[in-house]
mmCIF file of C-alpha atoms in Angstrom:
data_model
loop_
_atom_site.group_PDB
_atom_site.id
_atom_site.type_symbol
_atom_site.label_atom_id
_atom_site.label_comp_id
_atom_site.label_asym_id
_atom_site.label_seq_id
_atom_site.Cartn_x
_atom_site.Cartn_y
_atom_site.Cartn_z
ATOM 1 C CA MET A 1 148.633 112.831 7.527
ATOM 2 C CA LYS A 2 149.370 114.179 10.990
ATOM 3 C CA VAL A 3 148.800 117.754 9.775
ATOM 4 C CA VAL A 4 145.467 116.788 8.196
ATOM 5 C CA ARG A 5 144.330 115.154 11.458
ATOM 6 C CA TRP A 6 145.390 118.215 13.429
ATOM 7 C CA ILE A 7 143.470 120.542 11.094
ATOM 8 C CA LEU A 8 140.354 118.341 11.146
ATOM 9 C CA GLY A 9 140.577 118.121 14.942
ATOM 10 C CA ARG A 10 140.647 121.908 15.247
ATOM 11 C CA ILE A 11 137.657 122.200 12.889
ATOM 12 C CA ILE A 12 135.728 119.685 15.009
ATOM 13 C CA LEU A 13 136.549 121.616 18.195
ATOM 14 C CA LEU A 14 135.566 124.928 16.604
ATOM 15 C CA LEU A 15 132.228 123.576 15.365
ATOM 16 C CA ASN A 16 131.583 122.022 18.768
ATOM 17 C CA PHE A 17 132.247 125.389 20.407
ATOM 18 C CA ILE A 18 129.979 127.264 17.998
ATOM 19 C CA PHE A 19 127.109 124.778 18.120
ATOM 20 C CA SER A 20 127.397 123.741 21.759
ATOM 21 C CA PRO A 21 124.157 122.239 23.128
ATOM 22 C CA ARG A 22 122.242 123.700 26.032
ATOM 23 C CA GLY A 23 122.131 121.824 29.270
ATOM 24 C CA VAL A 24 119.038 120.529 30.969
ATOM 25 C CA LYS A 25 117.656 122.678 33.806
ATOM 26 C CA ARG A 26 117.051 120.808 37.054
ATOM 27 C CA SER A 27 116.061 121.821 40.547
ATOM 28 C CA SER A 28 119.016 122.172 42.902
ATOM 29 C CA GLU A 29 118.124 118.896 44.655
ATOM 30 C CA ASP A 30 117.871 117.015 41.362
ATOM 31 C CA GLN A 31 121.145 118.518 40.127
ATOM 32 C CA GLN A 32 122.871 117.546 43.373
ATOM 33 C CA PHE A 33 121.574 113.986 42.956
ATOM 34 C CA ALA A 34 122.848 113.916 39.352
ATOM 35 C CA ASP A 35 126.239 115.308 40.433
ATOM 36 C CA ASN A 36 126.559 112.654 43.149
ATOM 37 C CA LYS A 37 125.699 109.949 40.631
ATOM 38 C CA ALA A 38 128.164 111.402 38.094
ATOM 39 C CA SER A 39 130.976 111.408 40.659
ATOM 40 C CA GLN A 40 131.253 107.659 40.043
ATOM 41 C CA LEU A 41 132.044 108.258 36.357
ATOM 42 C CA ALA A 42 135.230 109.182 34.496
ATOM 43 C CA LEU A 43 135.572 109.702 30.755
ATOM 44 C CA TYR A 44 138.871 108.761 29.144
ATOM 45 C CA GLN A 45 139.091 110.772 25.947
ATOM 46 C CA PHE A 46 141.183 112.640 23.392
ATOM 47 C CA ASP A 47 140.445 116.330 22.980
ATOM 48 C CA ALA A 48 139.725 116.411 19.228
ATOM 49 C CA CYS A 49 138.348 112.882 18.755
ATOM 50 C CA PRO A 50 134.931 113.193 17.031
ATOM 51 C CA PHE A 51 133.467 110.310 19.034
ATOM 52 C CA CYS A 52 134.694 111.891 22.270
ATOM 53 C CA VAL A 53 133.098 115.180 21.205
ATOM 54 C CA LYS A 54 129.825 113.282 20.692
ATOM 55 C CA VAL A 55 129.968 111.974 24.275
ATOM 56 C CA ARG A 56 131.002 115.343 25.737
ATOM 57 C CA ARG A 57 128.065 116.994 23.936
ATOM 58 C CA GLU A 58 125.698 114.502 25.574
ATOM 59 C CA LEU A 59 127.288 115.230 28.963
ATOM 60 C CA LYS A 60 126.615 118.931 28.365
ATOM 61 C CA ARG A 61 123.062 118.212 27.154
ATOM 62 C CA GLN A 62 122.374 116.264 30.360
ATOM 63 C CA SER A 63 124.181 118.877 32.552
ATOM 64 C CA ILE A 64 126.491 116.220 33.964
ATOM 65 C CA LYS A 65 129.911 117.024 35.380
ATOM 66 C CA VAL A 66 132.195 114.032 34.825
ATOM 67 C CA ASP A 67 135.927 113.778 35.398
ATOM 68 C CA LEU A 68 137.480 114.125 31.915
ATOM 69 C CA ARG A 69 140.770 112.279 31.615
ATOM 70 C CA ASP A 70 142.952 112.994 28.603
ATOM 71 C CA ALA A 71 144.507 109.663 27.635
ATOM 72 C CA LYS A 72 146.544 111.252 24.857
ATOM 73 C CA THR A 73 148.712 113.703 26.795
ATOM 74 C CA ASN A 74 148.600 112.261 30.324
ATOM 75 C CA PRO A 75 150.651 109.050 30.621
ATOM 76 C CA GLN A 76 148.991 108.115 33.934
ATOM 77 C CA HIS A 77 145.490 108.242 32.441
ATOM 78 C CA ARG A 78 146.711 106.336 29.374
ATOM 79 C CA SER A 79 148.179 103.639 31.613
ATOM 80 C CA ASP A 80 145.012 103.456 33.740
ATOM 81 C CA LEU A 81 142.916 103.051 30.582
ATOM 82 C CA GLU A 82 145.121 100.257 29.256
ATOM 83 C CA ASN A 83 145.391 98.405 32.564
ATOM 84 C CA GLY A 84 141.762 98.813 33.629
ATOM 85 C CA GLY A 85 139.920 98.611 30.335
ATOM 86 C CA GLY A 86 142.357 96.364 28.542
ATOM 87 C CA ARG A 87 143.057 98.619 25.564
ATOM 88 C CA ILE A 88 143.788 102.200 24.614
ATOM 89 C CA LYS A 89 140.613 103.191 22.810
ATOM 90 C CA VAL A 90 138.566 106.316 23.359
ATOM 91 C CA PRO A 91 136.026 107.349 24.355
ATOM 92 C CA CYS A 92 135.849 105.073 27.354
ATOM 93 C CA LEU A 93 133.533 105.640 30.292
ATOM 94 C CA ARG A 94 134.716 104.227 33.608
ATOM 95 C CA ILE A 95 131.717 103.395 35.798
ATOM 96 C CA GLU A 96 132.126 102.522 39.471
ATOM 97 C CA LYS A 97 129.078 100.870 41.013
ATOM 98 C CA GLU A 98 128.918 99.026 44.298
ATOM 99 C CA GLY A 99 132.669 98.480 44.423
ATOM 100 C CA GLU A 100 132.890 97.130 40.863
ATOM 101 C CA THR A 101 134.358 98.932 37.880
ATOM 102 C CA GLN A 102 132.920 98.687 34.383
ATOM 103 C CA TRP A 103 134.619 100.075 31.260
ATOM 104 C CA MET A 104 132.315 101.143 28.408
ATOM 105 C CA TYR A 105 133.988 101.875 25.055
ATOM 106 C CA GLU A 106 131.531 102.662 22.260
ATOM 107 C CA SER A 107 130.324 106.278 22.023
ATOM 108 C CA SER A 108 126.768 105.236 21.123
ATOM 109 C CA ASP A 109 126.651 102.878 24.108
ATOM 110 C CA ILE A 110 127.979 105.626 26.374
ATOM 111 C CA VAL A 111 125.399 108.135 25.106
ATOM 112 C CA SER A 112 122.595 105.564 25.598
ATOM 113 C CA TYR A 113 123.830 104.848 29.128
ATOM 114 C CA LEU A 114 123.925 108.559 29.997
ATOM 115 C CA GLN A 115 120.429 109.125 28.607
ATOM 116 C CA LYS A 116 119.085 106.159 30.558
ATOM 117 C CA GLU A 117 120.751 107.141 33.826
ATOM 118 C CA PHE A 118 120.342 110.926 33.784
ATOM 119 C CA ALA A 119 117.396 111.848 31.541
#
């Protein structure tokens, strides 16, 4: 089963590479504003997770640079995800606003949030 998952993961990554979306073009001021807003975000993810790929594709579509944290291979990120969000489930978007931290888990919710905030 582990071999099948590994093979499927590599296929997902290859297809994502081949069919990578184009980013949105913004003026330099608008892009700087988006980058400042995105600096409050961190995405906890696994590299070959299809739902994580879905979120990363939306980040690319919106031309957003977010801190990507691999919760599979980095024990510190895994621990932060479990302690902060309450469970080890990816993708998870960590949102810091006005001193408060929100953890968003569902890929569709994350994509909707990104479209609302950055589109």
